[in-house]
């Protein structure tokens, strides 16, 4: 069902504690190949929403379909497999493996999920990692362990890892927060270019509203919530 939306939420609710919902969203649909900018104040649940959409967190009620899959009907293991094979996730805290090299961190999704490697269009994971590293200005760091990198460098490694293997859905949680203006512009060009070539949908969270105009649509999370509906 490639014409179905990439993400569909209906009457979705999530809370870390019973009776205290962080998310209560009546409806949301994100068409495939759309670039969406999601914003809201700190503590409004942006990272939580990304975690639910990625299957890292499990909603208590409602409907959640991601790339045609009913996430609430999948086991935790199947959600993990779906995320690894078909999504690229740039975590706010990067989640790099500190003792692995930059090259090995970037290629990890392809080693763990053959379906991700199969979408490299004949390229090897190493070659794809090196190409992404060059685009993100970290090619000279490929042999360095992730623990030795600056925060901004780690952020770009996390982005390359998310983008390798042409994922269908890219989820980016504050991915430019540690980048200077030049690297931010370079990062966005690479991110948009990779998503366009893969036909991927992009969900991008940021506090930097100056980036908003570069996206197809901007969504305020507080306005999506039931209290604002």
Short mmCIF file of C-alpha atoms in Angstrom, two decimals:
data_model
loop_
_atom_site.label_atom_id
_atom_site.label_comp_id
_atom_site.label_asym_id
_atom_site.label_seq_id
_atom_site.Cartn_x
_atom_site.Cartn_y
_atom_site.Cartn_z
CA UNK A 1 0.00 0.00 0.00
CA UNK A 2 2.58 2.53 -1.13
CA UNK A 3 -0.10 5.22 -1.61
CA UNK A 4 -1.21 5.07 2.04
CA UNK A 5 0.13 7.77 4.37
CA UNK A 6 3.49 7.16 5.99
CA UNK A 7 2.01 7.84 9.44
CA UNK A 8 -1.60 7.73 10.63
CA UNK A 9 -2.64 8.47 14.22
CA UNK A 10 -6.24 8.24 15.41
CA UNK A 11 -7.35 8.81 19.02
CA UNK A 12 -3.80 8.06 20.14
CA UNK A 13 -2.97 8.33 23.83
CA UNK A 14 0.29 7.78 25.68
CA UNK A 15 1.40 8.42 29.25
CA UNK A 16 4.30 7.24 31.36
CA UNK A 17 1.98 7.11 34.38
CA UNK A 18 -1.60 5.87 34.38
CA UNK A 19 -4.07 8.73 34.20
CA UNK A 20 -1.46 11.28 33.12
CA UNK A 21 -1.41 11.48 29.33
CA UNK A 22 1.52 13.22 27.68
CA UNK A 23 0.01 12.59 24.25
CA UNK A 24 -3.70 12.74 23.46
CA UNK A 25 -3.92 13.29 19.70
CA UNK A 26 -7.32 12.92 17.98
CA UNK A 27 -5.87 12.58 14.48
CA UNK A 28 -2.78 13.09 12.37
CA UNK A 29 -1.84 11.89 8.90
CA UNK A 30 1.56 12.41 7.29
CA UNK A 31 1.65 11.67 3.55
CA UNK A 32 4.57 9.74 2.14
CA UNK A 33 7.55 11.82 0.98
CA UNK A 34 6.41 14.83 3.00
CA UNK A 35 8.95 16.83 5.02
CA UNK A 36 7.32 17.79 8.34
CA UNK A 37 8.70 20.25 10.89
CA UNK A 38 7.36 19.56 14.40
CA UNK A 39 7.73 22.15 17.13
CA UNK A 40 6.54 22.90 20.62
CA UNK A 41 7.91 24.03 23.99
CA UNK A 42 10.19 21.86 26.09
CA UNK A 43 8.22 19.17 27.87
CA UNK A 44 5.35 19.19 25.38
CA UNK A 45 6.00 15.60 24.30
CA UNK A 46 7.83 15.98 20.98
CA UNK A 47 10.47 13.34 21.72
CA UNK A 48 7.76 11.10 23.17
CA UNK A 49 5.70 11.37 19.99
CA UNK A 50 8.70 10.42 17.86
CA UNK A 51 9.35 7.45 20.14
CA UNK A 52 5.76 6.25 19.78
CA UNK A 53 5.81 6.61 15.99
CA UNK A 54 9.10 4.71 15.84
CA UNK A 55 7.77 1.93 18.05
CA UNK A 56 10.27 2.61 20.83
CA UNK A 57 7.32 3.45 23.09
CA UNK A 58 3.94 1.72 23.02
CA UNK A 59 0.76 3.79 23.04
CA UNK A 60 -1.93 2.84 25.56
CA UNK A 61 -4.84 3.33 23.17
CA UNK A 62 -5.80 4.47 19.71
CA UNK A 63 -4.65 3.62 16.21
CA UNK A 64 -1.10 3.97 14.94
CA UNK A 65 -0.14 2.89 11.43
CA UNK A 66 3.37 3.49 10.14
CA UNK A 67 4.15 2.71 6.50
CA UNK A 68 1.02 0.58 6.33
CA UNK A 69 1.87 -1.44 9.46
CA UNK A 70 -0.37 -1.48 12.54
CA UNK A 71 2.26 -0.86 15.20
CA UNK A 72 -0.09 -1.63 18.08
CA UNK A 73 -0.64 -5.13 16.65
CA UNK A 74 3.10 -5.88 16.51
CA UNK A 75 5.21 -7.42 19.25
CA UNK A 76 8.14 -5.45 20.62
CA UNK A 77 10.55 -7.57 18.59
CA UNK A 78 8.62 -6.96 15.37
CA UNK A 79 8.49 -3.21 16.05
CA UNK A 80 12.26 -3.25 16.55
CA UNK A 81 12.72 -5.13 13.28
CA UNK A 82 10.47 -2.69 11.41
CA UNK A 83 12.34 0.28 12.81
CA UNK A 84 15.73 -1.16 11.97
CA UNK A 85 14.82 -2.20 8.44
CA UNK A 86 12.66 0.70 7.29
CA UNK A 87 13.30 3.73 9.52
CA UNK A 88 16.25 5.99 10.19
CA UNK A 89 16.21 7.54 13.66
CA UNK A 90 18.48 10.41 14.71
CA UNK A 91 18.19 10.25 18.49
CA UNK A 92 18.49 13.41 20.55
CA UNK A 93 21.31 11.80 22.57
CA UNK A 94 22.77 10.13 19.43
CA UNK A 95 22.97 6.57 20.91
CA UNK A 96 26.30 5.87 19.22
CA UNK A 97 28.38 2.89 20.35
CA UNK A 98 31.38 4.67 21.91
CA UNK A 99 34.05 2.04 21.26
CA UNK A 100 33.12 1.47 17.62
CA UNK A 101 34.70 3.56 14.91
CA UNK A 102 32.71 6.17 13.05
CA UNK A 103 32.64 3.86 10.01
CA UNK A 104 31.30 0.94 12.06
CA UNK A 105 28.68 3.10 13.75
CA UNK A 106 27.38 4.33 10.40
CA UNK A 107 27.25 0.88 8.80
CA UNK A 108 25.64 -0.79 11.85
CA UNK A 109 22.03 -0.68 10.53
CA UNK A 110 23.08 -2.47 7.35
CA UNK A 111 24.92 -5.16 9.31
CA UNK A 112 21.97 -5.74 11.63
CA UNK A 113 19.21 -5.55 9.02
CA UNK A 114 19.85 -7.15 5.60
CA UNK A 115 16.81 -5.35 4.15
CA UNK A 116 18.54 -2.04 4.84
CA UNK A 117 21.71 -3.16 3.06
CA UNK A 118 19.65 -4.46 0.12
CA UNK A 119 18.46 -0.91 -0.61
CA UNK A 120 21.95 0.42 -1.26
CA UNK A 121 21.48 0.01 -5.02
CA UNK A 122 24.55 -2.14 -5.49
CA UNK A 123 26.84 -0.11 -3.24
CA UNK A 124 28.51 -1.69 -0.22
CA UNK A 125 27.71 -0.44 3.30
CA UNK A 126 31.29 0.78 3.67
CA UNK A 127 31.15 2.75 0.41
CA UNK A 128 27.77 4.21 1.37
CA UNK A 129 29.11 5.18 4.80
CA UNK A 130 32.12 6.88 3.24
CA UNK A 131 29.92 8.83 0.82
CA UNK A 132 27.65 10.06 3.62
CA UNK A 133 30.65 10.94 5.77
CA UNK A 134 32.06 13.05 2.94
CA UNK A 135 28.75 14.88 2.50
CA UNK A 136 28.60 15.61 6.24
CA UNK A 137 32.26 16.69 6.49
CA UNK A 138 33.35 13.84 8.77
CA UNK A 139 35.29 11.73 6.25
CA UNK A 140 38.56 12.28 8.11
CA UNK A 141 36.98 10.77 11.26
CA UNK A 142 35.95 7.39 9.85
CA UNK A 143 38.60 5.46 11.77
CA UNK A 144 38.12 7.37 15.02
CA UNK A 145 36.15 5.83 17.92
CA UNK A 146 32.89 7.66 18.53
CA UNK A 147 33.88 8.44 22.13
CA UNK A 148 36.64 10.78 20.90
CA UNK A 149 34.34 13.03 18.86
CA UNK A 150 32.90 16.41 19.71
CA UNK A 151 29.15 16.70 20.24
CA UNK A 152 28.68 18.23 16.79
CA UNK A 153 30.68 15.47 15.15
CA UNK A 154 28.69 12.81 17.01
CA UNK A 155 25.50 14.44 15.77
CA UNK A 156 26.62 14.13 12.15
CA UNK A 157 27.68 10.49 12.66
CA UNK A 158 24.22 9.77 14.10
CA UNK A 159 22.67 11.40 11.03
CA UNK A 160 24.77 9.33 8.63
CA UNK A 161 23.81 6.15 10.50
CA UNK A 162 20.12 7.07 10.22
CA UNK A 163 20.36 7.84 6.50
CA UNK A 164 22.33 4.82 5.31
CA UNK A 165 20.33 2.24 3.39
CA UNK A 166 17.61 4.61 2.12
CA UNK A 167 15.06 4.29 4.97
CA UNK A 168 11.42 4.98 4.10
CA UNK A 169 10.84 7.13 7.19
CA UNK A 170 13.48 9.40 8.75
CA UNK A 171 12.84 10.61 12.30
CA UNK A 172 15.11 13.41 13.48
CA UNK A 173 15.04 14.66 17.08
CA UNK A 174 16.78 18.06 17.36
CA UNK A 175 19.41 16.95 14.82
CA UNK A 176 21.00 20.39 14.32
CA UNK A 177 21.18 21.54 17.94
CA UNK A 178 24.98 21.22 18.20
CA UNK A 179 25.88 22.43 14.69
CA UNK A 180 27.20 25.83 13.66
CA UNK A 181 25.50 27.71 10.83
CA UNK A 182 27.71 26.29 8.06
CA UNK A 183 27.41 22.68 9.21
CA UNK A 184 23.67 23.13 9.82
CA UNK A 185 23.13 24.21 6.21
CA UNK A 186 25.32 21.37 4.95
CA UNK A 187 23.48 18.90 7.15
CA UNK A 188 20.05 19.97 5.90
CA UNK A 189 21.10 19.73 2.26
CA UNK A 190 22.37 16.19 2.85
CA UNK A 191 19.28 15.22 4.84
CA UNK A 192 16.84 16.56 2.26
CA UNK A 193 18.81 15.11 -0.64
CA UNK A 194 18.91 11.63 0.89
CA UNK A 195 15.19 11.73 1.69
CA UNK A 196 14.34 12.88 -1.82
CA UNK A 197 16.43 10.17 -3.50
CA UNK A 198 14.92 7.48 -1.28
CA UNK A 199 11.36 8.84 -1.53
CA UNK A 200 11.42 8.99 2.27
CA UNK A 201 9.13 10.82 4.66
CA UNK A 202 10.84 13.14 7.15
CA UNK A 203 9.66 13.99 10.67
CA UNK A 204 11.96 16.67 12.05
CA UNK A 205 11.76 18.11 15.58
CA UNK A 206 13.52 21.37 16.39
CA UNK A 207 13.27 24.46 18.56
CA UNK A 208 14.85 26.47 15.73
CA UNK A 209 11.82 27.98 14.01
CA UNK A 210 14.11 29.67 11.46
CA UNK A 211 14.31 26.26 9.71
CA UNK A 212 10.54 25.91 9.41
CA UNK A 213 10.21 27.48 5.96
CA UNK A 214 12.38 24.76 4.40
CA UNK A 215 9.77 22.08 5.12
CA UNK A 216 6.54 21.16 3.37
CA UNK A 217 4.50 21.59 6.54
CA UNK A 218 4.99 22.77 10.13
CA UNK A 219 3.01 21.25 13.00
CA UNK A 220 2.66 22.57 16.52
CA UNK A 221 2.39 19.64 18.91
CA UNK A 222 0.32 21.59 21.48
CA UNK A 223 -2.19 22.36 18.73
CA UNK A 224 -2.42 18.66 17.79
CA UNK A 225 -3.40 17.70 21.32
CA UNK A 226 -7.04 17.16 22.27
CA UNK A 227 -7.07 20.12 24.65
CA UNK A 228 -6.45 22.37 21.65
CA UNK A 229 -8.81 20.57 19.27
#
